[in-house]
Amino acid sequence: MLINGKEEAVKSCLSPSELKGQVFCYSSRNVSKRNCCFTDFCNNETLHLYPRLPLLVQRTIARTIVLQESIGKGRFGEVWRGKWRGEDVAVKIFSSRDERSWFREAEMYQTIMLRHENILGFIAADNKDNGSWTQLWLVSEYHEHGSLFDYLNRYTVSVDGMIVLALSIASGLAHLHMEIIGTQGKPAIAHRDIKSKNILVKKNGTAVIADLGLAVKHDSNSNAIDIPVNHRVGTKRYMAPEILDDTINMNSFESFKRADIYSLGLVFWELARRCSVRGIHEDFQLPYFDQVPSDPSVEDMRRVVCDQKLRPSIPNQWQSCEALRVMGKIMRECWYANSAARLTALRVKKTLSQVTVIKDVKE
Ligand SMILES: Nc1ncnc2c1ncn2[C@@H]1O[C@H](COP(=O)(O)OP(=O)(O)OP(=O)(O)O)[C@@H](O)[C@H]1O
Ligand SMILES: [Mg+2]
């Protein structure tokens, strides 16, 4: 814990009020574990990592990670698998040129009450100077399946597998979008870059939403958004029609949530195509693969989505499977040109949880 700004290890039982945000479980091999391990620190209490680990602890963690292999490259930096005390962690390394993106993402992940089973678990941020340049690290939980994009390219999913994935993605998005009022509350957050590459698949078949670098927070008291917003920041292929044709109302935070929902519908389409029923499924494709070139411009997208009003096609055979029929209906209701008519993340979540209930009743 931090005592007078210095990091000190105290081996004693602490009261729950002393535990909050100040302590993490050194005895646990897994830093993201929040339950007491009942060994060194005998707290017999649930340890809270939020609002965040003390900065010194974050630095200590980052500096004892051994990088193992590079696992991917994105617009900002490279992602590595690293080892920390025998556990795998993911390390996203930004160059100092992208400092603002690093800072923004670290800041978003450390929003009070953000932690959720369907949001990527943040561990630490650190800046390391090796003498010649500065490396900016963002450490998070590691998920060996990689992104939903990687996963769907490799595997098909069962009906149950599809619903579990869809429900967990909707739950993560509903949590982001929701404002929780109170001192331990959280602001509403819009993601602004929902796509299959920014969702990771966990070992247990559920998913987490990652990449919060473009997200915006809403202050409901002042009705202000926390950063000046640049309207076309996401991935062009997944941009909502109102972003493509620049008719989005930037003064209303609702607009950003509605644009996320449109992108969610596209992710569900990618997922449902890979759902195998009696051995029948589609190959993996990105949305609008048959309408636009591989790196589409805003203009390419606008022509298809706004002018021609096209949306990804829904295969006829989805009508013969209840879960796929529901998924198809949800997608259409996420894709309306009129953003106010779209479903909310909470509604999507409720509809999907009923699919599971109906199935349970039948069994
Ligand atoms: N926590 C993680 N666990 C496992 N793999 C991860 C993790 N974070 C990222 N990856 C892998 O690293 C890849 C690169 O991630 P990154 O977010 O940098 O770029 P991207 O999402 O592919 O593209 P973009 O820059 O457009 O967001 C991902 O596609 C995924 O395969
Ligand atoms: Mg990404």
Short mmCIF file of C-alpha atoms and ligand atoms in Angstrom, two decimals:
data_model
loop_
_atom_site.label_atom_id
_atom_site.label_comp_id
_atom_site.label_asym_id
_atom_site.label_seq_id
_atom_site.Cartn_x
_atom_site.Cartn_y
_atom_site.Cartn_z
CA MET A 1 0.00 0.00 0.00
CA LEU A 2 1.03 3.63 -0.28
CA ILE A 3 2.24 5.26 2.94
CA ASN A 4 3.20 8.94 2.59
CA GLY A 5 3.44 8.39 -1.13
CA LYS A 6 5.87 5.50 -0.73
CA GLU A 7 5.01 1.96 -1.61
CA GLU A 8 5.19 -0.34 1.40
CA ALA A 9 4.19 -3.88 2.03
CA VAL A 10 2.13 -4.30 5.16
CA LYS A 11 1.36 -7.80 6.24
CA SER A 12 -1.68 -7.45 8.40
CA CYS A 13 -5.40 -7.72 8.24
CA LEU A 14 -6.89 -4.48 6.96
CA SER A 15 -10.40 -3.19 7.29
CA PRO A 16 -12.44 -2.99 4.07
CA SER A 17 -12.27 0.83 4.11
CA GLU A 18 -8.46 0.73 4.17
CA LEU A 19 -8.43 -1.78 1.36
CA LYS A 20 -10.17 0.26 -1.32
CA GLY A 21 -7.92 1.31 -4.16
CA GLN A 22 -4.81 1.22 -2.01
CA VAL A 23 -3.91 -2.41 -1.88
CA PHE A 24 -3.50 -5.18 -4.31
CA CYS A 25 -2.84 -8.74 -3.52
CA TYR A 26 0.91 -9.34 -3.67
CA SER A 27 0.44 -12.94 -2.68
CA SER A 28 -1.70 -13.66 -5.67
CA ARG A 29 0.18 -14.69 -8.78
CA ASN A 30 -2.45 -13.01 -10.87
CA VAL A 31 -2.53 -9.28 -10.37
CA SER A 32 -5.95 -8.91 -11.90
CA LYS A 33 -7.38 -11.30 -9.35
CA ARG A 34 -9.58 -9.39 -6.96
CA ASN A 35 -10.43 -12.07 -4.45
CA CYS A 36 -8.33 -12.54 -1.37
CA CYS A 37 -5.96 -15.47 -1.87
CA PHE A 38 -6.00 -16.20 1.88
CA THR A 39 -2.23 -16.50 2.07
CA ASP A 40 0.14 -13.62 2.91
CA PHE A 41 -2.32 -10.86 3.49
CA CYS A 42 -5.01 -12.52 5.48
CA ASN A 43 -7.78 -10.06 4.78
CA ASN A 44 -10.56 -12.48 4.09
CA GLU A 45 -12.05 -9.65 2.11
CA THR A 46 -12.62 -9.04 -1.55
CA LEU A 47 -9.81 -6.78 -2.74
CA HIS A 48 -10.81 -3.82 -4.87
CA LEU A 49 -8.59 -2.78 -7.71
CA TYR A 50 -10.63 0.26 -8.58
CA PRO A 51 -10.38 3.11 -9.04
CA ARG A 52 -6.93 1.91 -9.95
CA LEU A 53 -3.70 0.45 -8.68
CA PRO A 54 -1.37 3.03 -7.17
CA LEU A 55 0.91 4.40 -9.87
CA LEU A 56 4.02 3.03 -8.18
CA VAL A 57 2.52 -0.42 -8.16
CA GLN A 58 1.63 -0.09 -11.84
CA ARG A 59 5.23 0.87 -12.57
CA THR A 60 6.59 -2.02 -10.51
CA ILE A 61 4.40 -4.45 -12.41
CA ALA A 62 5.33 -3.07 -15.82
CA ARG A 63 9.03 -3.23 -15.01
CA THR A 64 8.97 -6.86 -14.03
CA ILE A 65 7.18 -8.05 -17.16
CA VAL A 66 9.25 -10.09 -19.61
CA LEU A 67 8.05 -9.71 -23.20
CA GLN A 68 7.64 -13.06 -24.98
CA GLU A 69 6.28 -12.56 -28.51
CA SER A 70 4.66 -9.95 -30.68
CA ILE A 71 1.00 -10.86 -31.29
CA GLY A 72 -0.34 -8.03 -33.37
CA LYS A 73 0.00 -4.55 -34.73
CA GLY A 74 -2.65 -1.87 -34.83
CA ARG A 75 -2.89 1.77 -35.80
CA PHE A 76 -1.19 2.73 -32.55
CA GLY A 77 1.70 0.49 -31.62
CA GLU A 78 2.27 -3.19 -31.26
CA VAL A 79 0.75 -5.75 -28.90
CA TRP A 80 2.98 -8.31 -27.12
CA ARG A 81 2.35 -11.29 -24.93
CA GLY A 82 4.40 -10.87 -21.76
CA LYS A 83 4.95 -12.84 -18.55
CA TRP A 84 4.38 -11.37 -15.15
CA ARG A 85 5.04 -13.70 -12.20
CA GLY A 86 4.35 -16.70 -14.39
CA GLU A 87 1.08 -15.29 -15.77
CA ASP A 88 0.46 -14.15 -19.33
CA VAL A 89 -0.36 -10.46 -19.76
CA ALA A 90 -0.89 -8.36 -22.90
CA VAL A 91 1.34 -5.32 -23.40
CA LYS A 92 0.39 -2.69 -25.93
CA ILE A 93 3.47 -0.61 -26.74
CA PHE A 94 2.96 2.90 -28.14
CA SER A 95 5.72 5.09 -29.51
CA SER A 96 6.19 8.48 -27.86
CA ARG A 97 4.67 10.01 -31.00
CA ASP A 98 1.36 8.47 -29.96
CA GLU A 99 1.58 9.60 -26.35
CA ARG A 100 -1.84 11.18 -26.44
CA SER A 101 -3.47 7.91 -27.50
CA TRP A 102 -1.62 6.01 -24.76
CA PHE A 103 -2.62 8.53 -22.13
CA ARG A 104 -6.21 8.62 -23.29
CA GLU A 105 -6.60 4.85 -23.30
CA ALA A 106 -4.99 4.49 -19.85
CA GLU A 107 -7.25 7.25 -18.54
CA MET A 108 -10.39 5.64 -19.95
CA TYR A 109 -9.59 2.22 -18.48
CA GLN A 110 -9.11 3.83 -15.08
CA THR A 111 -12.54 5.43 -15.01
CA ILE A 112 -14.16 4.65 -11.69
CA MET A 113 -16.43 1.59 -11.79
CA LEU A 114 -15.49 0.68 -15.32
CA ARG A 115 -14.38 -2.82 -14.41
CA HIS A 116 -16.76 -5.40 -15.78
CA GLU A 117 -16.47 -9.01 -16.89
CA ASN A 118 -17.09 -7.92 -20.49
CA ILE A 119 -14.62 -5.02 -20.60
CA LEU A 120 -10.91 -5.80 -21.04
CA GLY A 121 -9.26 -5.91 -17.60
CA PHE A 122 -6.70 -3.14 -17.33
CA ILE A 123 -3.64 -3.76 -15.16
CA ALA A 124 -1.10 -0.96 -15.52
CA ALA A 125 0.31 1.91 -17.58
CA ASP A 126 3.98 2.86 -17.58
CA ASN A 127 6.45 4.98 -19.54
CA LYS A 128 9.96 3.61 -19.90
CA ASP A 129 12.91 5.60 -21.12
CA ASN A 130 15.67 3.41 -22.50
CA GLY A 131 18.07 6.30 -23.03
CA SER A 132 17.27 6.87 -26.70
CA TRP A 133 13.50 6.82 -26.80
CA THR A 134 10.47 6.46 -24.57
CA GLN A 135 8.25 3.40 -24.73
CA LEU A 136 4.72 3.77 -23.50
CA TRP A 137 3.17 0.60 -22.11
CA LEU A 138 -0.41 -0.38 -21.47
CA VAL A 139 -0.70 -3.70 -19.64
CA SER A 140 -3.95 -5.68 -19.66
CA GLU A 141 -5.26 -9.20 -19.26
CA TYR A 142 -4.19 -11.54 -22.02
CA HIS A 143 -6.73 -13.57 -23.97
CA GLU A 144 -5.12 -16.32 -26.00
CA HIS A 145 -7.93 -16.57 -28.56
CA GLY A 146 -7.16 -13.01 -29.62
CA SER A 147 -9.80 -10.84 -31.23
CA LEU A 148 -13.28 -11.90 -32.32
CA PHE A 149 -12.04 -11.24 -35.86
CA ASP A 150 -9.19 -13.77 -35.35
CA TYR A 151 -11.57 -16.24 -33.68
CA LEU A 152 -14.30 -16.15 -36.34
CA ASN A 153 -11.73 -16.49 -39.09
CA ARG A 154 -10.50 -19.68 -37.45
CA TYR A 155 -13.64 -21.28 -36.02
CA THR A 156 -17.35 -21.60 -36.49
CA VAL A 157 -19.60 -21.34 -33.41
CA SER A 158 -22.59 -23.34 -32.18
CA VAL A 159 -25.96 -21.63 -31.61
CA ASP A 160 -25.23 -21.51 -27.87
CA GLY A 161 -21.71 -20.23 -28.53
CA MET A 162 -23.10 -17.44 -30.71
CA ILE A 163 -25.65 -16.35 -28.09
CA VAL A 164 -23.04 -16.40 -25.30
CA LEU A 165 -20.70 -14.22 -27.38
CA ALA A 166 -23.44 -11.83 -28.52
CA LEU A 167 -24.88 -11.50 -25.02
CA SER A 168 -21.49 -10.80 -23.47
CA ILE A 169 -20.65 -8.14 -26.10
CA ALA A 170 -24.05 -6.48 -25.55
CA SER A 171 -23.50 -6.62 -21.76
CA GLY A 172 -20.09 -4.96 -22.09
CA LEU A 173 -21.52 -2.23 -24.31
CA ALA A 174 -24.53 -1.71 -22.05
CA HIS A 175 -22.15 -1.26 -19.11
CA LEU A 176 -20.05 1.28 -21.04
CA HIS A 177 -23.13 3.23 -22.15
CA MET A 178 -24.77 3.26 -18.74
CA GLU A 179 -24.35 6.15 -16.35
CA ILE A 180 -24.17 5.14 -12.69
CA ILE A 181 -25.07 8.01 -10.37
CA GLY A 182 -23.34 8.54 -7.01
CA THR A 183 -19.86 9.05 -5.60
CA GLN A 184 -18.93 5.55 -6.68
CA GLY A 185 -20.71 6.14 -9.97
CA LYS A 186 -19.50 6.02 -13.54
CA PRO A 187 -20.13 8.36 -16.46
CA ALA A 188 -21.80 7.15 -19.64
CA ILE A 189 -19.13 6.21 -22.17
CA ALA A 190 -19.42 5.81 -25.95
CA HIS A 191 -16.77 3.58 -27.54
CA ARG A 192 -16.65 4.98 -31.10
CA ASP A 193 -14.63 2.10 -32.59
CA ILE A 194 -16.74 -1.03 -32.12
CA LYS A 195 -15.57 -3.75 -34.55
CA SER A 196 -14.62 -7.43 -34.43
CA LYS A 197 -10.92 -6.56 -34.06
CA ASN A 198 -11.61 -4.58 -30.90
CA ILE A 199 -13.44 -7.39 -29.12
CA LEU A 200 -11.42 -10.21 -27.53
CA VAL A 201 -12.58 -13.76 -26.89
CA LYS A 202 -12.00 -15.29 -23.46
CA LYS A 203 -11.25 -18.96 -22.80
CA ASN A 204 -14.75 -19.50 -21.41
CA GLY A 205 -16.36 -18.44 -24.71
CA THR A 206 -17.49 -14.99 -23.57
CA ALA A 207 -16.05 -11.74 -24.92
CA VAL A 208 -14.60 -8.47 -23.67
CA ILE A 209 -14.65 -5.06 -25.33
CA ALA A 210 -11.16 -3.56 -25.77
CA ASP A 211 -9.48 -0.49 -27.28
CA LEU A 212 -10.97 2.43 -25.40
CA GLY A 213 -8.55 4.91 -26.99
CA LEU A 214 -11.27 6.73 -28.94
CA ALA A 215 -13.99 6.58 -26.32
CA VAL A 216 -15.71 9.67 -24.91
CA LYS A 217 -17.24 10.23 -21.48
CA HIS A 218 -20.38 12.18 -20.78
CA ASP A 219 -20.81 14.50 -17.82
CA SER A 220 -24.56 14.53 -17.28
CA ASN A 221 -24.43 17.52 -14.89
CA SER A 222 -22.92 19.88 -17.41
CA ASN A 223 -24.05 17.85 -20.45
CA ALA A 224 -20.45 18.11 -21.64
CA ILE A 225 -18.30 15.54 -23.41
CA ASP A 226 -14.84 15.25 -21.85
CA ILE A 227 -12.72 15.95 -24.94
CA PRO A 228 -13.27 18.03 -28.04
CA VAL A 229 -14.71 15.50 -30.44
CA ASN A 230 -13.50 14.94 -33.88
CA HIS A 231 -16.42 13.40 -35.71
CA ARG A 232 -14.81 10.86 -38.01
CA VAL A 233 -12.47 8.91 -35.83
CA GLY A 234 -13.52 5.25 -35.94
CA THR A 235 -12.97 2.61 -38.59
CA LYS A 236 -14.61 3.69 -41.86
CA ARG A 237 -16.19 0.31 -42.65
CA TYR A 238 -18.11 0.37 -39.33
CA MET A 239 -19.13 4.05 -39.38
CA ALA A 240 -22.81 4.81 -38.92
CA PRO A 241 -24.61 6.57 -41.82
CA GLU A 242 -24.91 9.83 -39.87
CA ILE A 243 -21.13 9.89 -39.38
CA LEU A 244 -20.49 9.14 -43.04
CA ASP A 245 -22.75 11.93 -44.30
CA ASP A 246 -21.91 14.26 -41.42
CA THR A 247 -25.46 14.75 -40.19
CA ILE A 248 -24.71 13.47 -36.66
CA ASN A 249 -25.80 15.81 -33.88
CA MET A 250 -22.55 16.26 -31.99
CA ASN A 251 -24.24 18.17 -29.17
CA SER A 252 -26.11 15.15 -28.00
CA PHE A 253 -24.24 12.33 -26.30
CA GLU A 254 -27.03 9.93 -27.32
CA SER A 255 -25.78 10.29 -30.91
CA PHE A 256 -22.49 8.59 -30.07
CA LYS A 257 -24.21 5.70 -28.32
CA ARG A 258 -26.50 5.21 -31.32
CA ALA A 259 -23.51 5.13 -33.66
CA ASP A 260 -21.99 2.36 -31.46
CA ILE A 261 -25.21 0.37 -31.83
CA TYR A 262 -25.02 0.51 -35.61
CA SER A 263 -21.46 -0.92 -35.43
CA LEU A 264 -22.64 -3.56 -32.96
CA GLY A 265 -25.20 -4.73 -35.53
CA LEU A 266 -22.38 -5.23 -38.05
CA VAL A 267 -20.34 -7.26 -35.53
CA PHE A 268 -23.41 -9.45 -34.88
CA TRP A 269 -23.69 -10.07 -38.61
CA GLU A 270 -20.03 -11.23 -38.76
CA LEU A 271 -20.73 -13.51 -35.79
CA ALA A 272 -24.04 -14.98 -37.00
CA ARG A 273 -22.55 -15.93 -40.38
CA ARG A 274 -20.17 -18.24 -38.52
CA CYS A 275 -22.93 -19.95 -36.55
CA SER A 276 -23.09 -23.54 -37.73
CA VAL A 277 -26.53 -25.18 -37.78
CA ARG A 278 -26.67 -28.76 -39.09
CA GLY A 279 -23.24 -28.15 -40.60
CA ILE A 280 -24.37 -25.08 -42.58
CA HIS A 281 -22.61 -21.74 -42.12
CA GLU A 282 -21.09 -18.93 -44.18
CA ASP A 283 -17.42 -18.11 -44.58
CA PHE A 284 -15.96 -15.26 -42.54
CA GLN A 285 -16.39 -11.85 -44.15
CA LEU A 286 -16.16 -8.26 -43.05
CA PRO A 287 -19.36 -6.20 -43.39
CA TYR A 288 -19.87 -4.80 -46.92
CA PHE A 289 -17.12 -7.11 -48.27
CA ASP A 290 -19.11 -7.42 -51.50
CA GLN A 291 -19.82 -3.69 -51.83
CA VAL A 292 -16.60 -1.80 -51.11
CA PRO A 293 -12.83 -2.28 -51.69
CA SER A 294 -10.57 -3.68 -48.96
CA ASP A 295 -9.55 -0.33 -47.48
CA PRO A 296 -12.68 1.71 -48.20
CA SER A 297 -12.73 5.50 -48.13
CA VAL A 298 -15.48 7.48 -46.39
CA GLU A 299 -16.78 8.24 -49.87
CA ASP A 300 -16.98 4.50 -50.78
CA MET A 301 -18.87 3.80 -47.58
CA ARG A 302 -21.19 6.78 -47.90
CA ARG A 303 -22.25 5.75 -51.39
CA VAL A 304 -23.23 2.26 -50.21
CA VAL A 305 -24.62 2.98 -46.72
CA CYS A 306 -26.25 6.42 -47.18
CA ASP A 307 -27.04 6.78 -50.90
CA GLN A 308 -27.86 3.21 -51.86
CA LYS A 309 -29.06 2.49 -48.30
CA LEU A 310 -27.58 -1.00 -48.45
CA ARG A 311 -26.95 -3.18 -45.41
CA PRO A 312 -25.30 -6.62 -45.15
CA SER A 313 -27.59 -9.34 -46.48
CA ILE A 314 -29.36 -11.71 -44.13
CA PRO A 315 -29.31 -15.30 -45.47
CA ASN A 316 -32.72 -17.01 -45.87
CA GLN A 317 -31.65 -20.03 -43.82
CA TRP A 318 -31.47 -17.86 -40.69
CA GLN A 319 -35.27 -17.98 -40.63
CA SER A 320 -35.21 -21.69 -39.83
CA CYS A 321 -33.28 -21.29 -36.57
CA GLU A 322 -34.88 -19.33 -33.71
CA ALA A 323 -31.62 -17.86 -32.40
CA LEU A 324 -30.46 -16.77 -35.87
CA ARG A 325 -33.88 -15.31 -36.61
CA VAL A 326 -33.65 -13.21 -33.43
CA MET A 327 -30.07 -12.16 -34.29
CA GLY A 328 -31.23 -11.11 -37.78
CA LYS A 329 -34.04 -9.03 -36.29
CA ILE A 330 -31.69 -7.36 -33.79
CA MET A 331 -29.23 -6.47 -36.56
CA ARG A 332 -31.91 -4.82 -38.68
CA GLU A 333 -33.02 -2.82 -35.66
CA CYS A 334 -29.43 -1.69 -35.05
CA TRP A 335 -29.03 -0.56 -38.65
CA TYR A 336 -31.89 1.89 -39.08
CA ALA A 337 -30.86 5.02 -40.95
CA ASN A 338 -32.91 6.89 -38.35
CA SER A 339 -30.59 6.56 -35.34
CA ALA A 340 -33.37 7.34 -32.84
CA ALA A 341 -35.21 4.18 -33.95
CA ARG A 342 -32.27 1.88 -33.15
CA LEU A 343 -32.28 -0.48 -30.19
CA THR A 344 -30.33 0.41 -27.07
CA ALA A 345 -27.55 -1.86 -25.79
CA LEU A 346 -29.71 -2.71 -22.78
CA ARG A 347 -32.59 -3.76 -25.05
CA VAL A 348 -30.27 -5.94 -27.15
CA LYS A 349 -28.99 -7.54 -23.96
CA LYS A 350 -32.52 -8.25 -22.69
CA THR A 351 -33.68 -9.71 -26.00
CA LEU A 352 -30.67 -12.02 -26.16
CA SER A 353 -31.06 -13.19 -22.59
CA GLN A 354 -34.63 -14.21 -23.44
CA VAL A 355 -33.34 -16.41 -26.26
CA THR A 356 -31.42 -18.35 -23.64
CA VAL A 357 -34.49 -18.49 -21.38
CA ILE A 358 -36.74 -19.84 -24.16
CA LYS A 359 -34.16 -22.50 -24.87
CA ASP A 360 -33.87 -23.43 -21.18
CA VAL A 361 -37.63 -23.87 -20.94
CA LYS A 362 -37.71 -26.20 -23.94
CA GLU A 363 -34.99 -28.45 -22.52
N1 LIG B 1 -5.43 -8.35 -24.41
C1 LIG B 1 -5.15 -9.03 -25.52
N2 LIG B 1 -5.04 -10.38 -25.47
C2 LIG B 1 -4.76 -11.08 -26.60
N3 LIG B 1 -4.57 -10.54 -27.82
C3 LIG B 1 -4.68 -9.21 -27.93
C4 LIG B 1 -4.96 -8.38 -26.80
N4 LIG B 1 -5.02 -7.09 -27.21
C5 LIG B 1 -4.78 -7.12 -28.55
N5 LIG B 1 -4.57 -8.38 -29.00
C6 LIG B 1 -4.24 -8.79 -30.39
O1 LIG B 1 -3.42 -7.80 -30.96
C7 LIG B 1 -4.01 -7.32 -32.16
C8 LIG B 1 -3.67 -5.85 -32.35
O2 LIG B 1 -4.43 -5.07 -31.49
P1 LIG B 1 -4.63 -3.51 -31.68
O3 LIG B 1 -5.74 -3.09 -30.81
O4 LIG B 1 -3.31 -2.83 -31.50
O5 LIG B 1 -4.99 -3.35 -33.21
P2 LIG B 1 -6.32 -3.75 -34.02
O6 LIG B 1 -7.51 -3.74 -33.12
O7 LIG B 1 -6.08 -5.01 -34.76
O8 LIG B 1 -6.44 -2.55 -35.02
P3 LIG B 1 -6.85 -1.03 -34.68
O9 LIG B 1 -5.58 -0.30 -34.53
O10 LIG B 1 -7.63 -0.61 -35.86
O11 LIG B 1 -7.65 -1.01 -33.42
C9 LIG B 1 -5.51 -7.62 -32.02
O12 LIG B 1 -6.14 -7.73 -33.26
C10 LIG B 1 -5.48 -8.93 -31.26
O13 LIG B 1 -5.31 -10.01 -32.15
MG MG B 2 -7.80 -2.45 -31.79
#
